[in-house]
Amino acid sequence: MDIHFKEIELGDKPVFDHYFSLRHYENSEFTFTNMFIWRHAFNLRFSIIDGCLCTIGRFGKDFHFFFPPLDGEDGNVDSAIHKLIQYFKRQGYPIVMKGVTHITKKIIDEAVPGLFRYERDPNNDDYVYCTQDLIYLKGKKYHQKRNHINKFLRSYQYTYEPVDDSNIEECIQAELEWMENKDPVPGLEHEKVAVLEALRNFDALKLKGGALRIDGKIQAFSLGELLNPEMAVIHIEKANTQYHGCYAMINQQFAEHCWKDVPYINREEDMGIPGLRQAKRSYHPVKMVEKYTGYLLEE
């Protein structure tokens, strides 16, 4: 029988939330928000196969992939994987499983021992920080961050405010204005779509947000949510770089106002972009959520 994969819609949130809640996942892909706001960029679709949540995608014209099937209460991972493989083979796609972490690798290898080989995918590792580090920036290693923030405080009159119905439209306008000044490259266009999806569906996605207002205008905002009971994930962080230290300030303020009771913050991956990698390392992660790509051992 052929499997039908459906587009991801807002109404599917309870389904994804249910599967994600069954284990202590730490990778940023496993939130409905990420699946929803990036669904166009990665052509994401899903199906429940033998009690497992199976999500497939395509990047560019012909890079097809699937995420590890997530087992439900009575899910059959072994059967779901074999059906996914058969589906991909019928379509003529190579078998590529993305976003495999230590947790999902263990589940897969118990269900189908020796079926996959794995290659490290460091460009997609998530950076995880101690929330207290991001709030207080203590010690020599955060000296430069404190300098950026102190310069910001000396230079600008600002207010921090939560993102809500009163300012979401302003956040949308800020994003559109910032994007106008950038060269149109495909990745940025995808990012703009994702940011606008998150803002326009802020309440339905149950996101939390924080914004900085300088000279009467919103000049930075950040959006995130709980990934599991002990870890928040920051999906979006945007700032007007004309204001020195704006990124450092929104990072610190959002952590302090929204996440001080959550031990860890996942700030997602660097995608192999050198500037982003340097920026994420400069905050000294306490751990990385390592990712792998799975291929059939026989291929």
XYZ file of C-alpha atoms in Angstrom:
299
model
C 0.000 0.000 0.000
C 1.176 3.531 -0.714
C 1.703 5.927 2.174
C 0.130 9.363 1.993
C 2.229 12.220 3.366
C 0.289 15.361 4.166
C 1.355 19.004 4.322
C 1.967 20.353 7.827
C -0.801 22.700 8.976
C -1.380 24.660 12.165
C -4.083 22.177 13.197
C -1.482 19.387 13.326
C 0.240 20.911 16.367
C -1.417 18.554 18.924
C -0.235 15.497 16.944
C 3.405 16.639 16.818
C 3.333 17.894 20.423
C 2.093 14.504 21.593
C 4.917 12.559 19.917
C 7.587 15.058 20.976
C 6.387 14.933 24.593
C 6.871 11.164 24.924
C 10.660 11.432 25.306
C 13.181 13.956 26.546
C 14.315 15.166 23.102
C 16.961 17.893 23.088
C 17.334 18.574 19.353
C 15.761 21.762 18.044
C 14.090 20.034 15.056
C 11.676 18.245 17.386
C 9.316 21.143 18.065
C 6.166 21.791 16.095
C 7.215 25.415 15.609
C 10.365 24.431 13.735
C 8.488 21.924 11.590
C 5.790 24.499 10.820
C 7.800 27.666 10.139
C 10.372 25.854 7.952
C 7.849 23.603 6.184
C 8.111 25.522 2.901
C 11.911 25.834 2.916
C 12.331 22.081 3.455
C 9.099 20.833 1.807
C 8.171 19.038 5.025
C 5.292 16.554 5.085
C 4.281 13.847 7.536
C 2.372 10.618 8.033
C 1.575 8.387 11.013
C 2.938 4.979 10.021
C 2.402 2.014 12.377
C 1.951 4.348 15.339
C 5.093 6.394 14.528
C 5.348 10.031 13.476
C 7.260 10.028 10.175
C 8.354 13.337 8.650
C 9.946 13.644 5.223
C 11.440 16.624 3.427
C 13.246 17.898 0.392
C 15.894 20.591 0.265
C 16.556 22.253 -3.065
C 15.458 20.345 -6.150
C 16.474 16.826 -5.301
C 17.898 16.356 -1.798
C 15.237 14.094 -0.249
C 15.467 13.018 3.405
C 13.439 11.763 6.350
C 13.731 12.310 10.090
C 13.942 9.314 12.443
C 10.424 7.916 13.023
C 9.206 8.860 16.500
C 7.483 6.032 18.322
C 4.154 6.540 20.028
C 2.843 4.496 22.947
C 2.447 1.412 20.773
C 4.526 2.458 17.766
C 6.414 -0.083 15.682
C 9.688 1.637 14.669
C 10.986 -1.437 12.824
C 7.947 -1.578 10.535
C 7.770 2.234 10.082
C 11.421 2.403 8.973
C 11.026 -0.404 6.462
C 7.930 1.268 5.007
C 9.755 4.605 4.774
C 12.672 2.927 2.977
C 10.318 1.192 0.550
C 8.527 4.498 -0.113
C 11.831 6.263 -0.862
C 12.986 3.407 -3.112
C 9.735 3.466 -5.074
C 10.207 7.204 -5.644
C 13.808 6.611 -6.731
C 15.243 8.651 -3.825
C 18.480 7.725 -2.011
C 17.921 6.713 1.621
C 19.015 9.649 3.789
C 17.941 10.024 7.432
C 18.701 13.492 8.842
C 18.747 14.885 12.374
C 19.713 11.630 14.097
C 20.780 12.234 17.727
C 22.145 9.795 20.327
C 18.588 9.212 21.578
C 17.062 8.445 18.165
C 20.156 6.500 17.043
C 19.699 4.147 19.999
C 15.980 3.682 19.195
C 16.716 3.007 15.501
C 19.565 0.574 16.237
C 17.421 -1.379 18.694
C 14.554 -1.573 16.173
C 16.636 -2.395 13.078
C 20.128 -3.482 14.218
C 22.875 -3.008 11.637
C 20.610 -1.452 9.001
C 22.174 2.024 9.044
C 25.645 3.519 9.094
C 26.024 7.030 10.486
C 28.120 10.035 9.576
C 28.623 12.987 11.905
C 26.881 16.167 10.771
C 28.570 18.887 12.873
C 27.033 21.781 10.900
C 23.677 20.791 12.388
C 24.761 20.264 16.013
C 22.701 22.338 18.459
C 24.434 24.663 20.919
C 23.181 24.307 24.499
C 23.986 26.906 27.171
C 23.481 27.188 30.895
C 20.724 29.815 31.252
C 22.485 31.440 34.220
C 25.596 31.968 32.047
C 23.548 33.830 29.429
C 21.862 35.998 32.061
C 24.824 36.948 34.277
C 27.771 36.657 31.830
C 30.168 36.108 34.736
C 33.923 35.636 34.577
C 36.744 36.382 32.187
C 35.292 34.395 29.275
C 32.292 36.742 29.044
C 34.347 39.930 29.404
C 33.762 40.959 25.789
C 30.009 40.295 26.011
C 29.782 42.521 29.096
C 31.667 45.221 27.199
C 29.169 45.077 24.311
C 26.255 45.354 26.735
C 27.848 48.189 28.724
C 28.474 50.129 25.521
C 24.849 49.517 24.514
C 23.622 50.805 27.896
C 25.810 53.938 27.638
C 24.734 54.653 24.064
C 20.976 54.052 23.954
C 17.800 54.575 25.941
C 15.913 51.292 25.605
C 12.984 49.398 27.046
C 12.463 45.640 27.044
C 8.925 44.408 26.394
C 7.319 40.996 25.898
C 6.163 40.224 22.377
C 2.358 40.129 22.269
C -0.607 41.375 20.240
C 0.330 44.981 20.987
C 3.665 44.872 19.123
C 3.696 41.844 16.803
C 2.837 44.022 13.807
C 5.836 46.236 14.651
C 8.104 43.164 14.822
C 6.845 42.105 11.376
C 7.556 45.592 9.994
C 11.044 45.591 11.560
C 11.864 42.231 9.947
C 10.640 43.433 6.530
C 12.676 46.646 6.811
C 15.876 44.822 7.805
C 15.456 42.344 4.968
C 15.025 45.142 2.409
C 18.644 46.172 2.934
C 20.078 42.704 2.358
C 21.065 40.979 -0.871
C 18.324 38.525 -1.894
C 19.886 35.083 -1.409
C 17.733 31.918 -1.177
C 18.648 31.150 2.443
C 17.659 34.640 3.595
C 14.364 34.440 1.741
C 13.581 31.137 3.527
C 14.550 32.732 6.840
C 12.264 35.711 6.231
C 9.333 33.370 5.519
C 10.079 31.401 8.719
C 10.314 34.568 10.859
C 7.037 35.927 9.479
C 5.292 32.553 9.967
C 6.427 32.532 13.618
C 5.233 36.106 14.227
C 1.928 35.770 12.398
C 1.095 32.538 14.251
C 2.679 33.574 17.552
C -0.330 32.754 19.770
C -1.319 29.543 17.973
C 2.284 28.271 18.217
C 2.307 29.201 21.949
C 5.611 31.043 21.589
C 7.223 33.439 24.034
C 8.981 36.533 22.803
C 10.936 39.568 23.925
C 11.738 42.832 22.138
C 13.972 45.895 22.598
C 12.537 49.309 21.825
C 15.032 52.092 21.105
C 14.049 55.613 20.054
C 10.417 54.551 19.928
C 10.978 51.660 17.489
C 11.481 47.930 17.918
C 15.126 47.233 17.053
C 15.483 43.615 18.224
C 13.267 40.660 19.034
C 13.659 37.021 20.002
C 11.174 34.114 19.937
C 11.355 30.760 21.689
C 9.524 28.060 23.618
C 10.094 25.118 25.929
C 11.737 22.181 24.152
C 11.423 19.899 27.184
C 10.868 20.636 30.893
C 14.544 21.535 31.426
C 15.412 23.263 28.157
C 14.136 26.241 26.191
C 14.876 26.653 22.479
C 15.421 29.997 20.756
C 13.955 29.804 17.250
C 14.423 33.381 16.106
C 16.730 36.200 17.168
C 16.833 39.335 15.025
C 18.433 42.704 15.733
C 19.295 45.924 13.939
C 23.097 45.833 13.759
C 23.224 49.632 13.442
C 22.774 49.606 17.204
C 26.037 48.347 18.699
C 25.506 45.431 21.120
C 21.866 44.951 20.129
C 22.270 41.178 19.633
C 24.123 40.734 22.933
C 21.442 42.745 24.709
C 18.382 40.896 23.348
C 20.088 37.564 24.065
C 20.714 38.524 27.708
C 17.343 40.201 28.273
C 15.250 37.410 26.748
C 17.081 34.815 28.866
C 16.533 36.892 32.005
C 12.884 37.786 31.450
C 11.590 34.525 29.987
C 13.828 31.597 30.849
C 15.487 32.213 34.228
C 13.685 29.204 35.751
C 14.725 26.838 32.947
C 18.235 25.339 33.412
C 19.304 25.216 29.758
C 18.806 27.114 26.520
C 19.252 25.515 23.090
C 20.256 28.147 20.517
C 20.080 25.776 17.540
C 22.787 25.085 14.955
C 25.319 27.200 13.038
C 24.653 25.540 9.646
C 28.394 25.657 8.956
C 28.301 29.455 8.512
C 31.652 30.760 9.859
C 30.286 34.006 11.363
C 27.400 32.218 13.046
C 29.727 29.490 14.348
C 32.031 32.089 15.876
C 29.085 33.929 17.460
C 27.610 30.756 18.977
C 30.969 29.548 20.289
C 31.653 32.938 21.854
C 28.838 32.251 24.348
C 30.590 29.052 25.547
C 28.034 26.236 25.226
C 27.993 23.715 28.057
C 27.197 20.967 25.579
C 26.380 20.218 21.957
C 23.441 18.102 20.800
C 25.339 16.007 18.258
C 23.618 15.120 15.004
C 24.244 12.343 12.514
C 23.042 11.456 9.043
C 22.009 7.829 8.545
C 22.560 5.874 5.326
C 21.690 2.259 4.546
C 24.715 0.098 5.333
C 24.340 -1.729 2.005
C 24.488 1.506 -0.074
